[in-house]
Amino acid sequence: MTDAIARFASNDRTLPAMLAHQCARFAERTLLVCGDVRWRYAEALRMAQATAALLQAHGIRRGDRVALMCGNRAEFIQIFLGCAWMGAVTVPINTAARGANLRHILSNSGARLFIGETGTLPALAGLEDRGALEQVWSLDGSREAGALPMPPAGAALAEAAPVQPGDTLAILYTSGTTGVSKGVCCPHAQYYWWSRYSSELLGLRDGEVLLTTLPLFHTNALNAFFQALLTGSTLVAEPRFSASDFWAALVRHQATVTYVLGAMVPILLSKEPTAHDRAHRVRVALAPAIPQRFHATFSERFGMRLLDGYGSTESNFVIGLDAEQKPGTMGRIVPGFTARVADENDEAVADGTPGELLLRADEPYAFASGYFGMPDKTVEAWRNLWFHSGDRVVRDADGFFTFVDRLKDAIRRRGENISSYEVEQVLLSHPAVALAAVFPVHSELAEDEVMATIVARDGMTIDPVELIRYCEPRMAYFAVPRYLECLPELPTTESGKVQKFKLRERGITPATWDREAAGITIRR
């Protein structure tokens, strides 16, 4: 294990304990750089204490949920730390959430306070039902959606709540597969283990500079924050991924580690070479789900190693590459976890045979504790004391795992998980749509593109452009279908269930309408 990674006894695997300990060690070091804001470790501790006091002064109590919907800005970490310090639960919401999806998250989580920025408040304003919300704060002073400007943190400092490693730190909503999105209950200790295992696989040393362009409301970037905290390093959170500024940002901040997902790699490779391509100091990039064909080309051109691996919001960094490399695989199981490749009865299959990836953790609270308010879904996912990933993999005789496909009816597009069910519900709400089936098709970049096959109501026609414009305000921009095709009927089973595998096999045809080929730009 890398000496720089702080170890904590089981009772201290909570964010308040880790923050207090590391801030005492590295008080004057920089912990966070976000835009023009730079926080030293000592400032982060005081911000956590003051924000906790602010939340308490406005009626938030231990165990309450606080919905947070904003991009990468210092206030995200401020509120996250403040909630953790006083024992409240942060509910980070994707800034692209809209309509029924946002309404479900607020209703399911029971959040009492919503904190958002100007760009996210219109989504809240459009909801008739806001669940249990009692207060809305704006980070930018806007009063849209009945918001009040977020009060400034004052001089009062709260005591750390006696939270336990198994207490919920955050609820992260991951896209549903056969239903609505599920709120993953992430305990404090899960992020201790996330950061410890990923820091070891990345080989993090004391005082690194970690740069992420990924959103803080996702597990990957939150994990990067904890990696910085456990190694006495600095996290630089850029506002968003920009292919034109990515390398310049690495140079500007003297980053040593970065993070890339899915389409980011082929997009970067598609750009003309610049002087920044090798002017950076980055030696490794955490790069899950990057196709094998890109690894060597990327490393040769940009001079950094891509580290593949496997993890999910519910699990941890359970599979990764070690000193022995095998390109094209996710790696071996990480010590501290157990994996099984199983058939439909959860029985192990032989090496070389595809099956569902089932996972267990040796350490307590290294995995999520379940789905908030959904005990049936929790039991289903953790049946037989294994977490069922829903991913189809194959393990070879040397113990290396290779991803095959997803068993779940979900789509992954450019780093975002998309529920086909939720996209279908929006399409079906259109007055001219009788039936809709949404499924993934191959992308020329990486991961998937969203395709929808629809059946029009009798006597009605569907204008693809009008349907896309209908979708825009009702779903996240990345979920809006790229491909549309209208058929007279959908293939179904005897019981009437749509046979999506037939549609996937059929794929894109000459009759398929392509939004990008038509020059239709999605409004964010």
Short mmCIF file of C-alpha atoms in Angstrom, two decimals:
data_model
loop_
_atom_site.label_atom_id
_atom_site.label_comp_id
_atom_site.label_asym_id
_atom_site.label_seq_id
_atom_site.Cartn_x
_atom_site.Cartn_y
_atom_site.Cartn_z
CA MET A 1 0.00 0.00 0.00
CA THR A 2 1.12 3.55 -0.73
CA ASP A 3 2.49 5.22 2.43
CA ALA A 4 0.79 8.51 1.59
CA ILE A 5 -2.70 7.07 2.06
CA ALA A 6 -4.06 7.76 5.53
CA ARG A 7 -5.49 4.73 7.34
CA PHE A 8 -8.33 5.12 9.75
CA ALA A 9 -9.62 2.78 12.42
CA SER A 10 -13.12 1.44 11.77
CA ASN A 11 -14.86 3.97 14.03
CA ASP A 12 -13.08 6.87 12.30
CA ARG A 13 -14.14 6.00 8.75
CA THR A 14 -16.49 8.95 8.63
CA LEU A 15 -16.09 12.21 6.75
CA PRO A 16 -16.01 14.39 9.92
CA ALA A 17 -13.27 12.24 11.48
CA MET A 18 -11.22 12.06 8.28
CA LEU A 19 -11.58 15.79 7.62
CA ALA A 20 -10.58 16.78 11.15
CA HIS A 21 -7.57 14.45 11.16
CA GLN A 22 -6.23 15.45 7.75
CA CYS A 23 -6.81 19.15 8.38
CA ALA A 24 -4.69 18.91 11.51
CA ARG A 25 -1.89 17.31 9.45
CA PHE A 26 -2.07 19.53 6.36
CA ALA A 27 -3.64 22.76 7.61
CA GLU A 28 -1.81 25.06 5.18
CA ARG A 29 -1.92 22.83 2.11
CA THR A 30 -4.44 23.48 -0.64
CA LEU A 31 -7.30 20.96 -0.61
CA LEU A 32 -9.62 22.37 -3.29
CA VAL A 33 -9.29 24.58 -6.35
CA CYS A 34 -12.58 25.39 -8.06
CA GLY A 35 -12.69 28.38 -10.38
CA ASP A 36 -11.25 31.35 -8.51
CA VAL A 37 -11.69 29.65 -5.14
CA ARG A 38 -8.77 28.01 -3.35
CA TRP A 39 -9.33 26.38 0.03
CA ARG A 40 -6.61 25.33 2.38
CA TYR A 41 -7.32 22.25 4.49
CA ALA A 42 -7.88 24.43 7.55
CA GLU A 43 -10.35 26.60 5.63
CA ALA A 44 -12.26 23.54 4.50
CA LEU A 45 -12.65 22.38 8.09
CA ARG A 46 -13.91 25.76 9.22
CA MET A 47 -16.27 25.92 6.22
CA ALA A 48 -17.71 22.52 7.19
CA GLN A 49 -18.28 23.66 10.77
CA ALA A 50 -19.80 27.02 9.79
CA THR A 51 -22.05 25.53 7.10
CA ALA A 52 -23.27 22.87 9.52
CA ALA A 53 -24.18 25.64 11.97
CA LEU A 54 -25.99 27.52 9.18
CA LEU A 55 -28.03 24.46 8.25
CA GLN A 56 -28.90 23.81 11.89
CA ALA A 57 -29.98 27.43 12.35
CA HIS A 58 -32.49 26.93 9.51
CA GLY A 59 -34.02 23.81 10.93
CA ILE A 60 -32.01 21.04 9.28
CA ARG A 61 -31.38 18.16 11.66
CA ARG A 62 -29.30 15.02 11.70
CA GLY A 63 -30.64 12.55 9.13
CA ASP A 64 -32.47 15.19 7.09
CA ARG A 65 -31.89 15.16 3.34
CA VAL A 66 -30.61 18.25 1.54
CA ALA A 67 -31.05 18.31 -2.25
CA LEU A 68 -28.11 19.92 -4.06
CA MET A 69 -28.37 20.72 -7.77
CA CYS A 70 -25.44 22.66 -9.16
CA GLY A 71 -22.37 22.27 -11.31
CA ASN A 72 -18.74 22.11 -10.24
CA ARG A 73 -18.32 25.01 -7.84
CA ALA A 74 -16.87 25.40 -4.37
CA GLU A 75 -20.33 25.64 -2.81
CA PHE A 76 -20.98 22.03 -3.78
CA ILE A 77 -18.14 20.83 -1.56
CA GLN A 78 -19.06 23.39 1.11
CA ILE A 79 -22.61 22.04 1.42
CA PHE A 80 -21.46 18.42 1.14
CA LEU A 81 -19.00 18.92 4.01
CA GLY A 82 -21.48 20.91 6.08
CA CYS A 83 -24.15 18.22 5.79
CA ALA A 84 -21.66 15.49 6.68
CA TRP A 85 -20.35 17.44 9.68
CA MET A 86 -23.80 17.74 11.26
CA GLY A 87 -25.05 14.31 10.18
CA ALA A 88 -27.42 15.40 7.42
CA VAL A 89 -27.53 13.59 4.07
CA THR A 90 -26.63 15.28 0.79
CA VAL A 91 -28.73 14.38 -2.25
CA PRO A 92 -26.67 15.51 -5.27
CA ILE A 93 -28.89 15.87 -8.35
CA ASN A 94 -27.72 15.80 -11.94
CA THR A 95 -28.06 19.35 -13.27
CA ALA A 96 -29.77 17.97 -16.36
CA ALA A 97 -32.63 16.36 -14.37
CA ARG A 98 -36.05 17.53 -15.49
CA GLY A 99 -39.74 16.76 -15.18
CA ALA A 100 -40.83 13.41 -13.79
CA ASN A 101 -37.27 12.36 -12.99
CA LEU A 102 -36.62 15.42 -10.80
CA ARG A 103 -40.05 15.13 -9.19
CA HIS A 104 -39.35 11.49 -8.33
CA ILE A 105 -35.97 12.29 -6.77
CA LEU A 106 -37.44 14.99 -4.54
CA SER A 107 -40.42 12.84 -3.57
CA ASN A 108 -38.42 9.68 -2.93
CA SER A 109 -35.63 11.37 -0.94
CA GLY A 110 -37.98 13.49 1.14
CA ALA A 111 -35.51 16.38 0.95
CA ARG A 112 -36.54 19.32 3.13
CA LEU A 113 -34.12 21.84 1.61
CA PHE A 114 -33.23 22.39 -2.05
CA ILE A 115 -30.07 24.31 -2.92
CA GLY A 116 -29.54 25.17 -6.56
CA GLU A 117 -27.97 27.63 -8.96
CA THR A 118 -29.63 29.90 -11.49
CA GLY A 119 -29.43 27.36 -14.30
CA THR A 120 -31.21 24.63 -12.30
CA LEU A 121 -34.01 26.62 -10.68
CA PRO A 122 -36.24 26.68 -13.81
CA ALA A 123 -36.43 22.87 -13.59
CA LEU A 124 -37.74 23.20 -10.05
CA ALA A 125 -40.14 25.99 -11.01
CA GLY A 126 -41.85 23.70 -13.50
CA LEU A 127 -42.80 21.10 -10.87
CA GLU A 128 -46.26 21.09 -9.35
CA ASP A 129 -45.24 18.57 -6.68
CA ARG A 130 -41.99 19.24 -4.81
CA GLY A 131 -42.36 16.46 -2.27
CA ALA A 132 -41.40 17.46 1.28
CA LEU A 133 -39.46 20.59 0.31
CA GLU A 134 -39.83 23.42 2.82
CA GLN A 135 -37.06 25.76 1.70
CA VAL A 136 -35.30 26.64 -1.57
CA TRP A 137 -31.94 28.43 -1.56
CA SER A 138 -30.22 29.96 -4.56
CA LEU A 139 -26.42 30.01 -4.80
CA ASP A 140 -26.55 32.99 -7.17
CA GLY A 141 -29.14 35.18 -5.50
CA SER A 142 -31.95 34.29 -7.91
CA ARG A 143 -35.50 34.24 -6.55
CA GLU A 144 -36.88 32.00 -9.27
CA ALA A 145 -38.96 29.03 -8.10
CA GLY A 146 -39.56 30.83 -4.81
CA ALA A 147 -35.90 30.66 -3.87
CA LEU A 148 -34.17 32.83 -1.32
CA PRO A 149 -30.47 33.66 -1.61
CA MET A 150 -28.44 31.15 0.37
CA PRO A 151 -27.57 32.81 3.69
CA PRO A 152 -23.84 33.29 4.27
CA ALA A 153 -22.10 31.07 6.77
CA GLY A 154 -21.48 33.08 9.92
CA ALA A 155 -19.11 32.92 12.86
CA ALA A 156 -20.97 30.11 14.61
CA LEU A 157 -19.24 26.73 14.36
CA ALA A 158 -21.08 23.46 14.90
CA GLU A 159 -19.74 20.47 16.77
CA ALA A 160 -19.24 17.34 14.71
CA ALA A 161 -22.19 14.98 14.94
CA PRO A 162 -21.48 11.49 16.31
CA VAL A 163 -22.00 9.85 12.94
CA GLN A 164 -21.08 6.22 12.44
CA PRO A 165 -19.28 4.59 9.48
CA GLY A 166 -22.53 2.96 8.35
CA ASP A 167 -24.58 6.16 8.47
CA THR A 168 -25.67 7.48 5.09
CA LEU A 169 -23.44 10.26 3.79
CA ALA A 170 -25.16 10.81 0.43
CA ILE A 171 -27.98 9.47 -1.70
CA LEU A 172 -26.96 9.28 -5.34
CA TYR A 173 -29.68 8.58 -7.88
CA THR A 174 -28.69 6.12 -10.54
CA SER A 175 -30.87 5.59 -13.58
CA GLY A 176 -33.59 2.99 -13.33
CA THR A 177 -33.59 0.08 -15.72
CA THR A 178 -37.13 -1.26 -15.57
CA GLY A 179 -38.55 1.59 -13.53
CA VAL A 180 -37.78 4.92 -11.93
CA SER A 181 -34.33 5.97 -10.73
CA LYS A 182 -33.11 4.43 -7.48
CA GLY A 183 -31.46 6.41 -4.69
CA VAL A 184 -28.24 4.64 -3.71
CA CYS A 185 -27.54 5.06 0.02
CA CYS A 186 -23.79 5.62 0.28
CA PRO A 187 -22.43 5.29 3.84
CA HIS A 188 -19.49 7.31 5.14
CA ALA A 189 -17.16 4.30 5.14
CA GLN A 190 -17.93 3.47 1.51
CA TYR A 191 -16.10 6.60 0.41
CA TYR A 192 -13.20 5.81 2.72
CA TRP A 193 -12.80 2.49 0.93
CA TRP A 194 -13.50 4.02 -2.49
CA SER A 195 -10.65 6.48 -2.04
CA ARG A 196 -8.30 4.01 -0.39
CA TYR A 197 -8.62 1.34 -3.06
CA SER A 198 -8.55 3.74 -5.99
CA SER A 199 -5.60 5.65 -4.50
CA GLU A 200 -3.67 2.40 -4.20
CA LEU A 201 -4.44 1.36 -7.77
CA LEU A 202 -3.49 4.81 -9.06
CA GLY A 203 -0.32 4.76 -6.97
CA LEU A 204 -1.07 8.15 -5.42
CA ARG A 205 1.76 9.80 -3.52
CA ASP A 206 1.85 12.57 -0.95
CA GLY A 207 0.82 15.98 -2.28
CA GLU A 208 -0.55 15.08 -5.71
CA VAL A 209 -2.61 17.45 -7.86
CA LEU A 210 -5.75 15.64 -9.04
CA LEU A 211 -7.72 17.31 -11.81
CA THR A 212 -11.25 16.30 -12.73
CA THR A 213 -13.59 17.70 -15.35
CA LEU A 214 -16.32 15.25 -14.33
CA PRO A 215 -19.36 16.46 -12.38
CA LEU A 216 -19.20 16.41 -8.59
CA PHE A 217 -22.72 14.99 -8.45
CA HIS A 218 -21.33 11.67 -9.75
CA THR A 219 -19.40 9.04 -7.81
CA ASN A 220 -16.21 9.41 -9.85
CA ALA A 221 -15.55 13.05 -8.96
CA LEU A 222 -16.67 12.62 -5.34
CA ASN A 223 -14.21 9.75 -5.10
CA ALA A 224 -11.48 12.08 -6.42
CA PHE A 225 -12.21 14.51 -3.58
CA PHE A 226 -11.74 11.74 -1.04
CA GLN A 227 -8.56 10.60 -2.80
CA ALA A 228 -7.18 14.10 -2.31
CA LEU A 229 -8.26 14.16 1.33
CA LEU A 230 -6.70 10.80 2.20
CA THR A 231 -3.36 11.56 0.54
CA GLY A 232 -2.90 15.20 1.55
CA SER A 233 -3.36 16.21 -2.07
CA THR A 234 -5.19 18.93 -4.01
CA LEU A 235 -8.34 18.43 -6.04
CA VAL A 236 -8.86 20.77 -9.00
CA ALA A 237 -12.50 20.63 -10.13
CA GLU A 238 -12.91 22.22 -13.54
CA PRO A 239 -16.41 23.45 -14.50
CA ARG A 240 -16.85 20.85 -17.24
CA PHE A 241 -15.01 18.78 -19.81
CA SER A 242 -13.70 20.87 -22.70
CA ALA A 243 -11.65 19.15 -25.36
CA SER A 244 -10.11 22.48 -26.40
CA ASP A 245 -8.99 23.36 -22.86
CA PHE A 246 -8.34 19.95 -21.31
CA TRP A 247 -4.58 19.80 -21.87
CA ALA A 248 -4.09 23.48 -21.13
CA ALA A 249 -5.90 22.99 -17.80
CA LEU A 250 -3.60 20.11 -16.88
CA VAL A 251 -0.60 22.32 -17.59
CA ARG A 252 -2.10 25.37 -15.88
CA HIS A 253 -2.70 23.51 -12.62
CA GLN A 254 0.40 21.27 -12.86
CA ALA A 255 -1.83 18.23 -12.43
CA THR A 256 -0.27 14.81 -11.86
CA VAL A 257 -3.43 12.64 -12.11
CA THR A 258 -6.65 13.06 -14.09
CA TYR A 259 -9.89 11.23 -14.94
CA VAL A 260 -11.49 10.39 -18.28
CA LEU A 261 -14.61 8.45 -19.24
CA GLY A 262 -16.15 6.97 -22.36
CA ALA A 263 -16.24 9.37 -25.26
CA MET A 264 -13.70 11.76 -23.75
CA VAL A 265 -10.77 9.70 -25.04
CA PRO A 266 -11.81 9.45 -28.74
CA ILE A 267 -12.85 13.11 -28.66
CA LEU A 268 -9.41 14.15 -27.41
CA LEU A 269 -7.71 11.91 -29.96
CA SER A 270 -9.75 13.51 -32.75
CA LYS A 271 -8.26 16.96 -32.10
CA GLU A 272 -5.24 18.31 -33.91
CA PRO A 273 -1.97 17.94 -31.94
CA THR A 274 -0.93 20.98 -29.90
CA ALA A 275 2.05 22.01 -27.81
CA HIS A 276 0.09 21.07 -24.68
CA ASP A 277 -0.25 17.40 -25.65
CA ARG A 278 2.90 16.45 -23.72
CA ALA A 279 3.59 19.64 -21.77
CA HIS A 280 1.69 18.33 -18.74
CA ARG A 281 2.96 16.36 -15.73
CA VAL A 282 0.16 13.77 -15.62
CA ARG A 283 1.44 10.21 -15.34
CA VAL A 284 -1.86 8.31 -15.01
CA ALA A 285 -5.53 8.78 -15.82
CA LEU A 286 -8.30 6.74 -14.27
CA ALA A 287 -10.15 5.62 -17.40
CA PRO A 288 -12.87 3.03 -16.87
CA ALA A 289 -14.81 1.70 -19.85
CA ILE A 290 -12.36 2.92 -22.50
CA PRO A 291 -12.21 0.55 -25.50
CA GLN A 292 -8.92 -1.29 -25.90
CA ARG A 293 -8.27 0.18 -29.33
CA PHE A 294 -7.73 3.65 -27.82
CA HIS A 295 -5.26 2.78 -25.03
CA ALA A 296 -1.97 2.50 -26.89
CA THR A 297 -2.66 5.43 -29.23
CA PHE A 298 -3.68 7.67 -26.33
CA SER A 299 -0.68 6.76 -24.19
CA GLU A 300 1.79 7.20 -27.04
CA ARG A 301 0.44 10.59 -28.07
CA PHE A 302 -0.19 12.10 -24.65
CA GLY A 303 2.42 10.36 -22.54
CA MET A 304 0.19 9.06 -19.76
CA ARG A 305 -1.06 5.66 -18.72
CA LEU A 306 -4.77 4.86 -18.83
CA LEU A 307 -5.89 2.77 -15.85
CA ASP A 308 -8.99 0.71 -16.50
CA GLY A 309 -11.17 -0.80 -13.81
CA TYR A 310 -14.68 -1.48 -12.66
CA GLY A 311 -16.89 0.06 -10.02
CA SER A 312 -20.44 1.25 -9.58
CA THR A 313 -22.30 3.68 -7.37
CA GLU A 314 -23.51 0.72 -5.32
CA SER A 315 -20.14 -1.01 -5.03
CA ASN A 316 -16.59 0.28 -4.99
CA PHE A 317 -13.42 0.08 -7.07
CA VAL A 318 -13.66 -3.70 -7.06
CA ILE A 319 -11.76 -4.64 -10.21
CA GLY A 320 -8.61 -3.00 -11.51
CA LEU A 321 -5.34 -3.53 -13.32
CA ASP A 322 -2.26 -4.25 -11.24
CA ALA A 323 1.41 -4.54 -12.14
CA GLU A 324 0.56 -7.32 -14.59
CA GLN A 325 -1.26 -5.69 -17.48
CA LYS A 326 -3.69 -7.34 -19.89
CA PRO A 327 -5.01 -4.77 -22.39
CA GLY A 328 -8.69 -5.03 -23.15
CA THR A 329 -9.63 -6.33 -19.71
CA MET A 330 -10.90 -4.51 -16.63
CA GLY A 331 -8.31 -6.26 -14.49
CA ARG A 332 -8.44 -8.62 -11.52
CA ILE A 333 -10.54 -8.49 -8.41
CA VAL A 334 -9.06 -6.09 -5.84
CA PRO A 335 -8.06 -7.59 -2.47
CA GLY A 336 -10.91 -6.96 -0.05
CA PHE A 337 -13.61 -8.01 -2.50
CA THR A 338 -15.00 -11.23 -3.93
CA ALA A 339 -16.49 -11.66 -7.38
CA ARG A 340 -18.50 -14.40 -9.01
CA VAL A 341 -19.54 -14.76 -12.64
CA ALA A 342 -22.93 -16.39 -12.35
CA ASP A 343 -25.84 -17.81 -14.30
CA GLU A 344 -29.49 -16.89 -13.80
CA ASN A 345 -29.58 -18.96 -10.59
CA ASP A 346 -26.52 -17.23 -9.12
CA GLU A 347 -24.45 -20.38 -9.64
CA ALA A 348 -20.84 -19.79 -10.67
CA VAL A 349 -20.02 -20.48 -14.32
CA ALA A 350 -16.73 -21.77 -15.65
CA ASP A 351 -13.93 -19.43 -16.69
CA GLY A 352 -14.45 -18.31 -20.25
CA THR A 353 -18.25 -18.43 -19.91
CA PRO A 354 -20.15 -15.12 -19.83
CA GLY A 355 -22.42 -14.43 -16.87
CA GLU A 356 -23.61 -11.73 -14.51
CA LEU A 357 -21.01 -10.12 -12.27
CA LEU A 358 -21.88 -10.66 -8.59
CA LEU A 359 -19.89 -8.89 -5.89
CA ARG A 360 -19.21 -8.94 -2.14
CA ALA A 361 -17.10 -6.76 0.14
CA ASP A 362 -14.98 -8.09 3.02
CA GLU A 363 -14.97 -4.80 4.92
CA PRO A 364 -18.10 -3.42 6.59
CA TYR A 365 -19.86 -0.58 4.76
CA ALA A 366 -17.54 -0.75 1.75
CA PHE A 367 -20.65 -1.04 -0.43
CA ALA A 368 -23.83 0.99 -0.49
CA SER A 369 -26.41 -0.03 2.09
CA GLY A 370 -29.35 -0.21 -0.31
CA TYR A 371 -31.85 1.90 -2.23
CA PHE A 372 -33.58 4.65 -0.29
CA GLY A 373 -37.25 3.95 0.34
CA MET A 374 -37.16 0.89 -1.95
CA PRO A 375 -36.73 -2.21 0.23
CA ASP A 376 -37.98 -4.51 -2.54
CA LYS A 377 -35.36 -3.23 -4.98
CA THR A 378 -32.68 -3.51 -2.29
CA VAL A 379 -33.52 -7.16 -1.62
CA GLU A 380 -33.62 -7.88 -5.33
CA ALA A 381 -30.19 -6.36 -5.97
CA TRP A 382 -28.54 -7.94 -2.91
CA ARG A 383 -30.29 -11.33 -3.04
CA ASN A 384 -28.33 -14.36 -1.84
CA LEU A 385 -25.97 -11.94 -0.08
CA TRP A 386 -24.36 -10.89 -3.38
CA PHE A 387 -24.69 -7.53 -5.07
CA HIS A 388 -26.02 -8.16 -8.56
CA SER A 389 -24.31 -5.69 -10.88
CA GLY A 390 -26.53 -6.35 -13.89
CA ASP A 391 -23.39 -6.43 -16.02
CA ARG A 392 -22.38 -9.39 -18.16
CA VAL A 393 -18.69 -10.26 -17.95
CA VAL A 394 -16.33 -13.13 -18.58
CA ARG A 395 -13.33 -14.17 -16.46
CA ASP A 396 -10.32 -15.88 -17.94
CA ALA A 397 -8.12 -18.55 -16.37
CA ASP A 398 -5.70 -15.90 -15.06
CA GLY A 399 -8.44 -14.08 -13.16
CA PHE A 400 -8.84 -11.12 -15.52
CA PHE A 401 -12.39 -9.87 -16.10
CA THR A 402 -13.64 -8.56 -19.44
CA PHE A 403 -16.85 -6.59 -19.84
CA VAL A 404 -19.26 -8.09 -22.38
CA ASP A 405 -22.48 -6.10 -22.18
CA ARG A 406 -25.25 -4.97 -19.80
CA LEU A 407 -28.02 -7.22 -18.69
CA LYS A 408 -29.91 -4.21 -17.44
CA ASP A 409 -32.15 -2.29 -19.78
CA ALA A 410 -30.04 0.84 -19.41
CA ILE A 411 -28.00 2.97 -21.78
CA ARG A 412 -24.64 4.59 -21.13
CA ARG A 413 -23.92 7.62 -23.28
CA ARG A 414 -20.80 9.77 -22.86
CA GLY A 415 -20.36 9.00 -19.19
CA GLU A 416 -24.06 9.26 -18.28
CA ASN A 417 -26.40 6.42 -17.37
CA ILE A 418 -29.80 6.74 -19.03
CA SER A 419 -32.97 4.91 -18.07
CA SER A 420 -34.72 3.70 -21.20
CA TYR A 421 -37.90 3.48 -19.12
CA GLU A 422 -37.82 7.19 -18.26
CA VAL A 423 -37.17 8.20 -21.89
CA GLU A 424 -40.02 5.96 -23.00
CA GLN A 425 -42.40 7.59 -20.52
CA VAL A 426 -41.69 11.02 -22.01
CA LEU A 427 -42.17 9.76 -25.55
CA LEU A 428 -45.43 8.06 -24.60
CA SER A 429 -46.75 11.30 -23.14
CA HIS A 430 -46.64 12.87 -26.62
CA PRO A 431 -50.17 12.95 -28.07
CA ALA A 432 -49.12 11.34 -31.36
CA VAL A 433 -47.11 8.42 -29.89
CA ALA A 434 -48.91 5.14 -29.22
CA LEU A 435 -45.93 2.89 -28.41
CA ALA A 436 -42.24 3.53 -27.78
CA ALA A 437 -39.19 1.37 -27.19
CA VAL A 438 -35.83 2.90 -26.34
CA PHE A 439 -32.54 0.99 -26.54
CA PRO A 440 -28.81 1.50 -27.11
CA VAL A 441 -27.07 1.36 -30.47
CA HIS A 442 -23.36 1.56 -31.20
CA SER A 443 -21.67 4.95 -31.06
CA GLU A 444 -18.78 5.90 -33.32
CA LEU A 445 -17.05 7.43 -30.27
CA ALA A 446 -17.55 4.93 -27.45
CA GLU A 447 -20.33 3.58 -25.28
CA ASP A 448 -23.88 3.99 -26.67
CA GLU A 449 -26.23 6.26 -28.57
CA VAL A 450 -29.94 6.44 -27.76
CA MET A 451 -32.38 5.09 -30.33
CA ALA A 452 -36.18 5.12 -30.07
CA THR A 453 -38.56 3.09 -32.17
CA ILE A 454 -42.07 4.47 -32.04
CA VAL A 455 -45.55 3.64 -33.29
CA ALA A 456 -47.86 6.54 -34.15
CA ARG A 457 -51.44 6.73 -33.02
CA ASP A 458 -54.02 5.89 -35.67
CA GLY A 459 -54.46 8.67 -38.18
CA MET A 460 -51.51 10.68 -36.82
CA THR A 461 -48.01 11.34 -38.10
CA ILE A 462 -44.90 12.16 -36.12
CA ASP A 463 -42.48 14.93 -37.06
CA PRO A 464 -39.05 13.87 -35.71
CA VAL A 465 -37.90 17.46 -35.10
CA GLU A 466 -41.09 18.35 -33.26
CA LEU A 467 -40.77 15.19 -31.13
CA ILE A 468 -37.17 16.06 -30.22
CA ARG A 469 -38.22 19.57 -29.21
CA TYR A 470 -40.98 18.01 -27.12
CA CYS A 471 -38.40 15.87 -25.30
CA GLU A 472 -35.92 18.66 -24.51
CA PRO A 473 -37.65 20.27 -21.50
CA ARG A 474 -38.84 16.91 -20.19
CA MET A 475 -35.58 15.00 -19.84
CA ALA A 476 -31.86 15.46 -19.46
CA TYR A 477 -30.20 16.69 -22.65
CA PHE A 478 -27.96 13.62 -22.88
CA ALA A 479 -31.02 11.34 -22.80
CA VAL A 480 -32.76 12.89 -25.83
CA PRO A 481 -32.73 10.21 -28.57
CA ARG A 482 -30.32 10.66 -31.42
CA TYR A 483 -32.05 8.09 -33.65
CA LEU A 484 -35.80 7.80 -34.31
CA GLU A 485 -37.69 5.32 -36.44
CA CYS A 486 -41.44 4.97 -36.83
CA LEU A 487 -42.79 1.44 -37.37
CA PRO A 488 -46.34 0.15 -37.84
CA GLU A 489 -45.89 -2.14 -34.81
CA LEU A 490 -43.27 -3.33 -32.31
CA PRO A 491 -42.18 -6.95 -31.90
CA THR A 492 -43.74 -8.39 -28.74
CA THR A 493 -44.00 -11.63 -26.80
CA GLU A 494 -47.26 -13.51 -26.35
CA SER A 495 -47.81 -11.55 -23.15
CA GLY A 496 -47.34 -8.24 -24.95
CA LYS A 497 -43.84 -7.41 -23.71
CA VAL A 498 -41.69 -5.60 -26.28
CA GLN A 499 -38.81 -7.74 -27.50
CA LYS A 500 -36.07 -5.15 -27.42
CA PHE A 501 -33.40 -7.63 -28.39
CA LYS A 502 -35.01 -7.81 -31.82
CA LEU A 503 -34.91 -4.04 -32.12
CA ARG A 504 -31.27 -3.96 -31.03
CA GLU A 505 -30.43 -6.62 -33.59
CA ARG A 506 -32.28 -4.62 -36.24
CA GLY A 507 -30.44 -1.46 -35.20
CA ILE A 508 -30.08 1.52 -37.51
CA THR A 509 -31.70 1.09 -40.90
CA PRO A 510 -31.93 3.30 -44.01
CA ALA A 511 -35.29 4.49 -42.69
CA THR A 512 -33.83 5.63 -39.36
CA TRP A 513 -33.83 9.40 -38.76
CA ASP A 514 -30.52 10.69 -37.34
CA ARG A 515 -30.76 13.90 -35.30
CA GLU A 516 -27.10 14.76 -35.76
CA ALA A 517 -27.17 14.11 -39.50
CA ALA A 518 -30.21 16.41 -39.67
CA GLY A 519 -28.24 19.15 -37.92
CA ILE A 520 -30.59 19.36 -34.92
CA THR A 521 -28.80 20.72 -31.84
CA ILE A 522 -30.12 19.91 -28.37
CA ARG A 523 -30.82 22.91 -26.18
CA ARG A 524 -29.42 22.46 -22.70
#
